[in-house]
Coordinates of C-alpha atoms and ligand atoms in Angstrom, one line a residue:
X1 CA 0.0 0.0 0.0
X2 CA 1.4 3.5 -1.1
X3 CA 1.3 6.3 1.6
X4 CA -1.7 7.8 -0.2
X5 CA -3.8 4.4 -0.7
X6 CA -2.7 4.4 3.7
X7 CA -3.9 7.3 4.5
X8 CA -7.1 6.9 2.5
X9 CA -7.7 3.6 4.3
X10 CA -7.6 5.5 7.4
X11 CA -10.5 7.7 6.1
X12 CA -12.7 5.3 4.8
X13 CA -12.4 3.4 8.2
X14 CA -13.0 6.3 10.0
X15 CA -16.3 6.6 8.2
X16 CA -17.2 3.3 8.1
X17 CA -16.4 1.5 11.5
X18 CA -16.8 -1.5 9.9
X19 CA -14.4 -1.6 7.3
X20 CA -12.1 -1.1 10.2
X21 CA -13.1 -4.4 11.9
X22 CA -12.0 -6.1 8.4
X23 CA -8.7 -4.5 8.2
X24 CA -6.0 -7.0 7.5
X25 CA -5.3 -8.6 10.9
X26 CA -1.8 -10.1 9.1
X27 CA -0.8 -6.8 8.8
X28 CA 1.2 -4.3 10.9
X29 CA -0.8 -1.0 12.3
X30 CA 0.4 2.3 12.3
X31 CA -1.5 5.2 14.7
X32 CA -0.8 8.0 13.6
X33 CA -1.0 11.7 15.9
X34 CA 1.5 13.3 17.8
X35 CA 3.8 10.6 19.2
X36 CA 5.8 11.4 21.8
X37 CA 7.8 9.1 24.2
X38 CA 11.4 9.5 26.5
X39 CA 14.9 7.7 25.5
X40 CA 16.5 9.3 28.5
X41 CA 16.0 11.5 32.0
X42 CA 15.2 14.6 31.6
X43 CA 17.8 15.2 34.6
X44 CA 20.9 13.8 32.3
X45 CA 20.6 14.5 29.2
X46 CA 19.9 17.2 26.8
X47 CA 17.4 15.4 24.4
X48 CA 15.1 13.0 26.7
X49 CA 12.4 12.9 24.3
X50 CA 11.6 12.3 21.0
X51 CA 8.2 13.6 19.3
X52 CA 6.6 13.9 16.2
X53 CA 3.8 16.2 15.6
X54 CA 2.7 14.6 12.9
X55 CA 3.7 11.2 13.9
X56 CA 3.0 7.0 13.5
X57 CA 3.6 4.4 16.1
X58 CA 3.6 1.0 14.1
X59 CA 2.5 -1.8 16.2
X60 CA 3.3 -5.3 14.5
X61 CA 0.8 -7.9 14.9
X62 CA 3.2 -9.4 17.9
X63 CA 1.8 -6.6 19.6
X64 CA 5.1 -5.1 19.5
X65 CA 6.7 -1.6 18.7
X66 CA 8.0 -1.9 15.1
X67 CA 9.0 1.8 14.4
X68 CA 8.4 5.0 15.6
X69 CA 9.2 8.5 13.8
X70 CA 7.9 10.7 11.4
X71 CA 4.4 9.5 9.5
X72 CA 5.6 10.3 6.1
X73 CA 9.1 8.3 6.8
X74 CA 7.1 5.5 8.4
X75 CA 4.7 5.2 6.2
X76 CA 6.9 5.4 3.1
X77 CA 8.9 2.3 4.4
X78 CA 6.3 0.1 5.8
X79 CA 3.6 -0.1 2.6
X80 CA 1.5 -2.6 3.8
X81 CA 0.4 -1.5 7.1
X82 CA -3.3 -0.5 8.1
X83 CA -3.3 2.9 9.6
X84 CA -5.5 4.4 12.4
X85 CA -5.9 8.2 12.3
X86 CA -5.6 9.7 15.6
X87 CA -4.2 12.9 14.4
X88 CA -5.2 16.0 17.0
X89 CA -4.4 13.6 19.8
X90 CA -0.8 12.7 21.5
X91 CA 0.0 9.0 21.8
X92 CA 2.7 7.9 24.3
X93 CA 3.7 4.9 26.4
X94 CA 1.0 4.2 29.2
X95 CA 1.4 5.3 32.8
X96 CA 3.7 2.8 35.0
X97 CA 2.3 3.0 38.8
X98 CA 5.0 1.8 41.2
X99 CA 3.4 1.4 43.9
X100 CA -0.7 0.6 44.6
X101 CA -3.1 -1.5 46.7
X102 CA -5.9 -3.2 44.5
X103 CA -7.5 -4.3 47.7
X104 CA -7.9 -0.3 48.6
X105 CA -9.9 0.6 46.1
X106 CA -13.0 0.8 47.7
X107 CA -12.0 2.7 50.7
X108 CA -10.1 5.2 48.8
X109 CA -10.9 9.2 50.2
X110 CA -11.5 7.8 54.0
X111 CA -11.3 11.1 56.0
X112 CA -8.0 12.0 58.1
X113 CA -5.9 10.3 60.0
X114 CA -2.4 9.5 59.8
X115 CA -0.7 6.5 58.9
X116 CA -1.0 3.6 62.2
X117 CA -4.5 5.2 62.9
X118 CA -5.5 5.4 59.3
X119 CA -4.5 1.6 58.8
X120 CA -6.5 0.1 62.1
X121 CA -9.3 2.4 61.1
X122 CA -10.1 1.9 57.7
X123 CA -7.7 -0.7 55.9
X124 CA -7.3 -4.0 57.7
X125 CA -11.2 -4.1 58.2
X126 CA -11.5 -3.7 54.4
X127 CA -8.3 -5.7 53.6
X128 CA -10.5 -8.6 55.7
X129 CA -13.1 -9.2 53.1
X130 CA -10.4 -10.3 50.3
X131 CA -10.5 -13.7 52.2
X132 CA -13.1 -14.2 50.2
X133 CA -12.3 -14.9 46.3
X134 CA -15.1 -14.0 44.7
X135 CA -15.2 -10.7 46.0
X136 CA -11.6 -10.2 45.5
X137 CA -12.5 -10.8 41.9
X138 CA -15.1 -7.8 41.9
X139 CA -12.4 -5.3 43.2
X140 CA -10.2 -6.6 41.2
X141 CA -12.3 -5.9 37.6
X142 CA -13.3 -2.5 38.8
X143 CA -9.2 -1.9 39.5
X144 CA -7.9 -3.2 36.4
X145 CA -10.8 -1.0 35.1
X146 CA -9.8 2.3 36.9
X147 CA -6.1 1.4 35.6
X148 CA -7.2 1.1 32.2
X149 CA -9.7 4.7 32.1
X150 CA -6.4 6.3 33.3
X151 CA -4.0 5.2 31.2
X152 CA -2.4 3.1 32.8
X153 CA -0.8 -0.1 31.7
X154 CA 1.2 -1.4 34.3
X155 CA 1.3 -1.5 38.5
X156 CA 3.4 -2.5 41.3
X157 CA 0.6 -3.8 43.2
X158 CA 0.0 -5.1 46.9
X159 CA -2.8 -7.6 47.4
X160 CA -3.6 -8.4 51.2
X161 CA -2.7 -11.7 53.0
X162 CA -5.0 -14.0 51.6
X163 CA -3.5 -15.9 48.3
X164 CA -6.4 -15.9 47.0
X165 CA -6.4 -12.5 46.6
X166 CA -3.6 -12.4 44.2
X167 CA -4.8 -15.3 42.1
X168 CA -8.0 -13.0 41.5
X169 CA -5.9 -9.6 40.8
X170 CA -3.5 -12.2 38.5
X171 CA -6.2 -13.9 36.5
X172 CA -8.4 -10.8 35.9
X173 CA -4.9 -9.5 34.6
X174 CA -4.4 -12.0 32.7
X175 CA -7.8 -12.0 30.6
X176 CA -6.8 -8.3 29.6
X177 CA -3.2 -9.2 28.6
X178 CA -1.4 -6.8 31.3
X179 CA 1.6 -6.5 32.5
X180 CA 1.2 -6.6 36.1
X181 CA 3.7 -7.1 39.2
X182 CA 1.8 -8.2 42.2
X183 CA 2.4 -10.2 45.3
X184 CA 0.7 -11.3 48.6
X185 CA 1.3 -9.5 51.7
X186 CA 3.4 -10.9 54.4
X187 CA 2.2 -10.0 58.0
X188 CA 2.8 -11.9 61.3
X189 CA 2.4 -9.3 63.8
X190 CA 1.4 -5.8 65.0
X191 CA -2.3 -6.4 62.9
X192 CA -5.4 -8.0 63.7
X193 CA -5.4 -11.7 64.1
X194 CA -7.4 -11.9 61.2
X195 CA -5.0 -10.6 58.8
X196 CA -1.7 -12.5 60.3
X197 CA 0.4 -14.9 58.7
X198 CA 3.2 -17.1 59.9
X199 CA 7.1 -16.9 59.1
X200 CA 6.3 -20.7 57.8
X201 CA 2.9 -20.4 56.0
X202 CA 3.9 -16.7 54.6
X203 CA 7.2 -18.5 52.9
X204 CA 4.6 -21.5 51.5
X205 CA 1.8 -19.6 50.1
X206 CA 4.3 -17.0 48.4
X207 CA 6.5 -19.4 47.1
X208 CA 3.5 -21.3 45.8
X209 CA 2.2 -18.1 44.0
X210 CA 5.3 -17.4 42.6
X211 CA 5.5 -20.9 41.1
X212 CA 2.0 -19.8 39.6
X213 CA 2.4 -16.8 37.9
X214 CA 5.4 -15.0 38.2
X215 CA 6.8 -14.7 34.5
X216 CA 3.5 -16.8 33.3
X217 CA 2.7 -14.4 30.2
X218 CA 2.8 -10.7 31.3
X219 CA 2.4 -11.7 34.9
X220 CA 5.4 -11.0 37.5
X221 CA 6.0 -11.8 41.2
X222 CA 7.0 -9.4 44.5
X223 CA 7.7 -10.8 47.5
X224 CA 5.7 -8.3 49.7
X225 CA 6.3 -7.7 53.5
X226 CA 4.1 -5.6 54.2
X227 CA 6.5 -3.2 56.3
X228 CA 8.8 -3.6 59.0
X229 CA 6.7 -2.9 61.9
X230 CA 4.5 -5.7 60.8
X231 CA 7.1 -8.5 60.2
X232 CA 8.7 -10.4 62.8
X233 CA 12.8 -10.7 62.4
X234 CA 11.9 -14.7 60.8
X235 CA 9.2 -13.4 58.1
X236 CA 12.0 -10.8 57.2
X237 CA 14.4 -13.6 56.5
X238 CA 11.9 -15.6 54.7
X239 CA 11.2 -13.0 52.6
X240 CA 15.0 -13.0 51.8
X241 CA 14.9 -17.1 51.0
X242 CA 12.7 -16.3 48.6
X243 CA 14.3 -13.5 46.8
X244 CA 17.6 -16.3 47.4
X245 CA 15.8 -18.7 45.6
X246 CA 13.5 -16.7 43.1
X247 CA 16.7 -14.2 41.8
X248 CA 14.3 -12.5 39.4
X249 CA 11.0 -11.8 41.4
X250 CA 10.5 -8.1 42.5
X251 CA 10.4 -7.5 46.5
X252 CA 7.9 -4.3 47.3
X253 CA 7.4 -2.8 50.8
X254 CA 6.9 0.3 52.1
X255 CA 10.1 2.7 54.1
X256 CA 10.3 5.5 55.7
X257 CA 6.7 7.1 55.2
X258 CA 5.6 8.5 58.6
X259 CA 7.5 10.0 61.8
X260 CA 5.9 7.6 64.1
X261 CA 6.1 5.1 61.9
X262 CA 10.1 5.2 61.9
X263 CA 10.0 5.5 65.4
X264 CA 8.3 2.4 66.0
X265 CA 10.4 0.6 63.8
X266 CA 13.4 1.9 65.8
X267 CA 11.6 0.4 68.8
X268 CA 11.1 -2.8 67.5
X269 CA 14.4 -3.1 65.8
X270 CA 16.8 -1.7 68.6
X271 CA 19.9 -3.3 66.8
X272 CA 19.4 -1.5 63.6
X273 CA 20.9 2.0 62.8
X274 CA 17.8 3.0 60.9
X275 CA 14.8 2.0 59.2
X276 CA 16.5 0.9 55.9
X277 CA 19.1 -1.0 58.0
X278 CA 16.3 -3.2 59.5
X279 CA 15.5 -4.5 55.2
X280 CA 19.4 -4.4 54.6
X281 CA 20.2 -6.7 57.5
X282 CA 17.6 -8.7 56.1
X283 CA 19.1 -9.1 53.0
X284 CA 16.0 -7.8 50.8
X285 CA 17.7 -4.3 48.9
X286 CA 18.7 -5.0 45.3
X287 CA 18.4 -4.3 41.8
X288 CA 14.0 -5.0 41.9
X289 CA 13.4 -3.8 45.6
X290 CA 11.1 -1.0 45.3
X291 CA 10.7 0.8 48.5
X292 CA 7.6 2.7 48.5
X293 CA 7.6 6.7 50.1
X294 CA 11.1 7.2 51.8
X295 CA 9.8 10.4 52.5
X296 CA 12.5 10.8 55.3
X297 CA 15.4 9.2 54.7
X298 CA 18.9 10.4 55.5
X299 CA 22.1 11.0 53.0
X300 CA 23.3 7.5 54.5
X301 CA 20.1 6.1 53.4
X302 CA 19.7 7.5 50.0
X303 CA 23.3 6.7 49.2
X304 CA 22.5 2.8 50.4
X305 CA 19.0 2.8 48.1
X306 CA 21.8 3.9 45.2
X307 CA 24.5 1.8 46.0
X308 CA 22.1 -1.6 46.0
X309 CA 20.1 0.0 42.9
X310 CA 16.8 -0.3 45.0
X311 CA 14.1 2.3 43.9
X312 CA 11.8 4.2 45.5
X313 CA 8.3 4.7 44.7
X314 CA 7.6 8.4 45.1
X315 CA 3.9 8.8 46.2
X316 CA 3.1 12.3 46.2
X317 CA -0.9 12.4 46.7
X318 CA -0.6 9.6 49.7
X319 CA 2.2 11.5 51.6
X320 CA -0.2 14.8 50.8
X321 CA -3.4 13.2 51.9
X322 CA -1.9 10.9 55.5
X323 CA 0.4 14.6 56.2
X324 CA 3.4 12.0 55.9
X325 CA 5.4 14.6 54.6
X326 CA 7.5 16.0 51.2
X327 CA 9.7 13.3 49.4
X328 CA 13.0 14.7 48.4
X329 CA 13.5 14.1 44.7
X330 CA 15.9 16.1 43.9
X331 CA 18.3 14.2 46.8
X332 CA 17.1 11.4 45.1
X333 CA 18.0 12.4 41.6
X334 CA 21.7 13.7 43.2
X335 CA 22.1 10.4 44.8
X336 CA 21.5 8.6 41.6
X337 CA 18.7 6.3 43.2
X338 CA 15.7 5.0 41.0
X339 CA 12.2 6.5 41.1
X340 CA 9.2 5.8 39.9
X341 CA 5.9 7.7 40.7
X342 CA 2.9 5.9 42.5
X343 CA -0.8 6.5 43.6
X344 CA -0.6 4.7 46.9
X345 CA -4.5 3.9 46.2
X346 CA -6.1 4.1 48.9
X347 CA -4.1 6.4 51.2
X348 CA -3.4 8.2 47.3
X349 CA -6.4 9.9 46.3
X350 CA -6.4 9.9 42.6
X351 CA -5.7 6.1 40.2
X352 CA -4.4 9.3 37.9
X353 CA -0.8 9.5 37.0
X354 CA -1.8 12.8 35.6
X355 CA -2.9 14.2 38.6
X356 CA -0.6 11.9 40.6
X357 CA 2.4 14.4 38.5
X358 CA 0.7 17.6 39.2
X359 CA 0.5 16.6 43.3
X360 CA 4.6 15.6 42.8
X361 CA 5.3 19.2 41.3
X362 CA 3.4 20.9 43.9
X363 CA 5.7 18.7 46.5
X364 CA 8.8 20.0 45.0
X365 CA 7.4 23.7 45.1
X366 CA 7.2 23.2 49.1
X367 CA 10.0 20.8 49.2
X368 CA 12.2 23.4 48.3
X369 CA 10.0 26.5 49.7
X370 CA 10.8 25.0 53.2
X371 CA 14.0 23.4 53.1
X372 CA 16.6 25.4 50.6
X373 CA 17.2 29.4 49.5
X374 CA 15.1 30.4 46.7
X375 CA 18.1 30.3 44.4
X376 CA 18.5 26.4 44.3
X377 CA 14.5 26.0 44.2
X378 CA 14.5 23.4 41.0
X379 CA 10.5 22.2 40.6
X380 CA 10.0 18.8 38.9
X381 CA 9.6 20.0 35.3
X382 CA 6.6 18.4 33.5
X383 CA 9.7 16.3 31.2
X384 CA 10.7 15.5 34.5
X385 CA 7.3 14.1 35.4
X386 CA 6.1 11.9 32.4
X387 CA 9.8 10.6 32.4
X388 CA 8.8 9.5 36.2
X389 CA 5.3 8.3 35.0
X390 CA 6.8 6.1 31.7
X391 CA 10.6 4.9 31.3
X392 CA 11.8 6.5 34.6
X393 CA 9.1 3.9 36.4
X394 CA 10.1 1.0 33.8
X395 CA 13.9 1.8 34.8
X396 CA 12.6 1.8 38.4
X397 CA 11.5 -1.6 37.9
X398 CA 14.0 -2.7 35.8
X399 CA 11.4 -3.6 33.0
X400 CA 12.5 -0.8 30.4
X401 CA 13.9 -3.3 28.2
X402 CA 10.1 -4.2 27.5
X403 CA 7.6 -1.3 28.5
X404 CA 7.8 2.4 29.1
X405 CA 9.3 3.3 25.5
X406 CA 8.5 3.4 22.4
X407 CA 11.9 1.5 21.7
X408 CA 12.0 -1.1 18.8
X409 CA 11.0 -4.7 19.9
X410 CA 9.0 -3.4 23.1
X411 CA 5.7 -4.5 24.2
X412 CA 3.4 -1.4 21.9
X413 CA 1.8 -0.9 25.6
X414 CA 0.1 2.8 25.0
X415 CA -2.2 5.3 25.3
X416 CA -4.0 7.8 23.2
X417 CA -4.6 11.3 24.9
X418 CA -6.6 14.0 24.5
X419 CA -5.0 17.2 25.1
X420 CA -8.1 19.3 25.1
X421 CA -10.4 17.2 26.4
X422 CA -12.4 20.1 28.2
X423 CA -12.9 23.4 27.5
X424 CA -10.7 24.9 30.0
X425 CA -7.8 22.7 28.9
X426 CA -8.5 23.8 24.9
X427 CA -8.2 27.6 25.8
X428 CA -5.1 26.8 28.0
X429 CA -3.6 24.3 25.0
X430 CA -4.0 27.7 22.7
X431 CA -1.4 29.4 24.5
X432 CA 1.1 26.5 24.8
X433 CA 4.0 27.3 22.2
X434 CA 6.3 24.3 23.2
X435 CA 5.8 20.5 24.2
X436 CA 6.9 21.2 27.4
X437 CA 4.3 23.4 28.0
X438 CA 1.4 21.7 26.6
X439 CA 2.5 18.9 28.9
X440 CA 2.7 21.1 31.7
X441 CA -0.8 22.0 31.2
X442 CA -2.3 18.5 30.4
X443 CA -0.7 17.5 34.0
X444 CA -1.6 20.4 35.9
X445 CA -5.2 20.2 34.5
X446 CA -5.8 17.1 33.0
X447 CA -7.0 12.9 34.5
X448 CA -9.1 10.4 33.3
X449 CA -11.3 12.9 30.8
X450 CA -7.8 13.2 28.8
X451 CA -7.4 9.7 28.5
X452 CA -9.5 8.5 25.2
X453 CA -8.1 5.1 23.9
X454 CA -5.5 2.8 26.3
X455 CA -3.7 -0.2 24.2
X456 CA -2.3 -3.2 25.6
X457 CA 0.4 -5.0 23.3
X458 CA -1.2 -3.3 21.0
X459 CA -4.6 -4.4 21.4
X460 CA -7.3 -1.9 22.0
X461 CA -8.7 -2.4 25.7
X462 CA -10.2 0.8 26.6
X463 CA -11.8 3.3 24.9
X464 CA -13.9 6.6 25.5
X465 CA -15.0 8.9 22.4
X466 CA -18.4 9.4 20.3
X467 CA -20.6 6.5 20.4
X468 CA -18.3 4.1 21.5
X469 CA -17.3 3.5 25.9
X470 CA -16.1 1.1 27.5
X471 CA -13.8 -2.2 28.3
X472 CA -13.3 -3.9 25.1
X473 CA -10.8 -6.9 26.3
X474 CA -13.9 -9.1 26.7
X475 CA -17.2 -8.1 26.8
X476 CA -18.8 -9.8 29.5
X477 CA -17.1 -7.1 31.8
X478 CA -18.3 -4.7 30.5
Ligands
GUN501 N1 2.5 1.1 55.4 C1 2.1 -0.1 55.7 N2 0.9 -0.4 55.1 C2 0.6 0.6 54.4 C3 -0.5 0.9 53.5 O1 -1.4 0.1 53.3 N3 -0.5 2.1 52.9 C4 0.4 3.0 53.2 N4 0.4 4.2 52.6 N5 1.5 2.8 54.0 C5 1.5 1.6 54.6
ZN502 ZN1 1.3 1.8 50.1

């Protein structure tokens, strides 16, 4: 197919939805918009991006990225392709969220406490009803769901301490094709009895999960102590067997969120020289640890995150919403330690990494308002931000040799946005000269509403606009 017979495919199946349906499924698809995905951090180097205004993304029928770059060039060397004309709208790499709890959904926006009183109070009473499988399932569709009408296309995910649980979040993942990292919490003290565990049984029922599912198609494994205070010194080391004896499952836990939090850890771990300390002694920081929050960690701390290559999942509307306080990015960023950003659903108030990205550049405004002269003040640029949101996350999680880029040969996870989706943001977009800007805006004022189309190795599983709404990776959910 020449470029013109391509682009007036795209027409005709723009106007007749069913010749669309009968487009040559043996054939490679190229979107076409404004394609715009990051080959680098923002913080390092002087070109992180690469966009094309007028653009194509080809997906080949692998469900894989099989160029990116101008449409004209694109289209001129791949003839045969079926093209999709999203032009007016900006296609990228879904949102990565590096740290969320499906089993929170429901109790997300539960009025004002802090941390310890915020988890007796509201989570381990809801966390108590995923003992039951059937209504894990439920949360887990309307999760994958809320994922999916934000635009995002992968998550560092808790469960709670029933395995069953995790099958549920893992098998509803599964039907949609999703890249998912999950694992069951490990708990054996310091909660109600009805959420503990054992050192022995919390060893078993993970191992048998990983044995399930970790690497089964998209599906990956984390070992998942819950935190510290909540983990006797044997769970600790059984969550370090595993990691011994599974080298390549992820191992996600939380560090350094709250004041009384660290205090009680210091308590309870009176050997340790710090909260880190208690994980390191335990063998559990390496390349694949992601440690969400560390909201007040200490040089020594950020230079041990570095030196192991653990990341840190930066939370920004959690430590906002529980008054945990203002993660330090840029220490972060001069200490060379991975971040990714996370919602922290439900002590996060928003499943958006939109408006997860405008809460993280309001935390550096204050960050630096309280702690620094005005002169070294350095707010999280919006590059900054969707760099934290896409290949910064997949770096996190050492998965960007698959997802977060546009790069040849990676999984076409992606989304399809909107950038005046309401009237407020179309007036606002008129004034943006540069991408940076535009971005800016579409963070500072955009969420789900931007969000129109969300792709999952190139298969189409959400969608929003004219006639057509809703889940499209199987239609009994919807
Ligand atoms: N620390 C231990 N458990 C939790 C949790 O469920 N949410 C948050 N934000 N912090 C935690
Ligand atoms: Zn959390």
């Amino acid at each position: 197919m020449k470029l013109v017979t391509a682009v007036c495919a795209a027409a005709v199946a723009l106007a007749f939805p069913a010749y669309a349906q009968s487009q040559n499924q043996y054939q490679s698809t190229a979107y076409r918009g404004s394609v715009l995905h990051f080959v680098a951090d923002p913080a390092t180097s002087a070109q992180p991006y690469e966009y094309y205004e007028d653009g194509v993304l080809l997906v080949g029928t692998d469900g894989k990225v099989k160029a990116v770059g101008p449409a004209a060039q694109v289209l001129a060397a791949n003839q045969q392709v079926n093209v999709v004309d999203y032009s007016g709208k900006l296609i990228m790499p879904g949102f990565i969220d590096s740290h969320v709890h499906y089993p929170q959904t429901e109790m997300i926006a539960s009025f004002g406490q802090q941390l310890l009183q915020w988890l007796e109070t509201y989570t381990f009473p809801t966390e108590k009803q995923f003992a039951d499988k059937t209504y894990a399932k439920s949360v887990a569709k309307v999760f994958l769901n809320e994922l999916a009408r934000n635009g995002t296309t992968t998550a560092l995910v808790f469960g709670t301490v029933h395995p069953q649980s995790v099958d549920a979040l893992f098998e509803e993942a599964q039907v949609r094709n999703m890249r998912l990292i999950a694992g069951k919490v490990m708990m054996d003290r310091n909660a109600p009895d009805y959420l503990l565990d054992t050192a022995a049984s919390s060893y078993a029922d993970s191992k048998a999960l990983i044995q399930r599912w970790h690497n089964k198609g998209r599906a990956l494994y984390a070992v998942t102590p819950r935190f510290a205070p909540t983990s006797t010194p044997a769970q600790l080391a059984e969550a370090a067997r595993l990691l011994q004896e599974f080298p390549d499952v992820y191992m996600h836990t939380h560090l350094s969120e709250n004041k009384g939090e660290i205090a009680w850890v210091q308590d309870l771990f009176p050997e340790s020289t710090g909260y880190l300390d208690v994980y390191n002694r335990a063998g559990l920081s390496r390349k694949r640890s992601v440690y969400a929050h560390g909201v007040h960690l200490r040089d020594d701390e950020f230079a041990s995150l570095a030196q192991t290559q653990s990341a840190v999942a930066f939370c920004p509307t959690s430590n906002l919403f529980l008054g945990s306080g203002l993660f330090d990015l840029q220490k972060a960023e001069a200490y060379g330690v991975r971040v990714g950003l996370g919602t922290d659903v439900g002590a996060g108030t928003s499943f958006s990494a939109l408006q997860t990205m405008n809460e993280a550049y309001k935390v550096t405004q204050l960050h630096k308002a309280f702690t620094d002269t005005p002169d070294e003040r350095r707010p999280l640029t919006s590059l900054k931000a969707y760099y934290l949101a896409t290949l910064g996350a997949a770096r996190a999680l050492d998965l960007d040799s698959k997802i977060g880029s546009f790069k040849v040969g990676n999984e076409a996870d992606f989304i399809v946005v909107n950038p005046n989706a309401t009237d407020l943001m179309r007036v606002r977009m008129q004034r943006a000269t540069t991408i940076e800007d535009k971005l800016f805006a579409l963070q500072m004022l955009g969420d789900d509403r931007a969000v129109e189309k969300t792709y999952l190795m190139g298969k189409r599983i959400y969608v929003t606009t004219g006639s057509q709404s809703g889940y499209e990776y199987n239609q009994q959910y919807n």
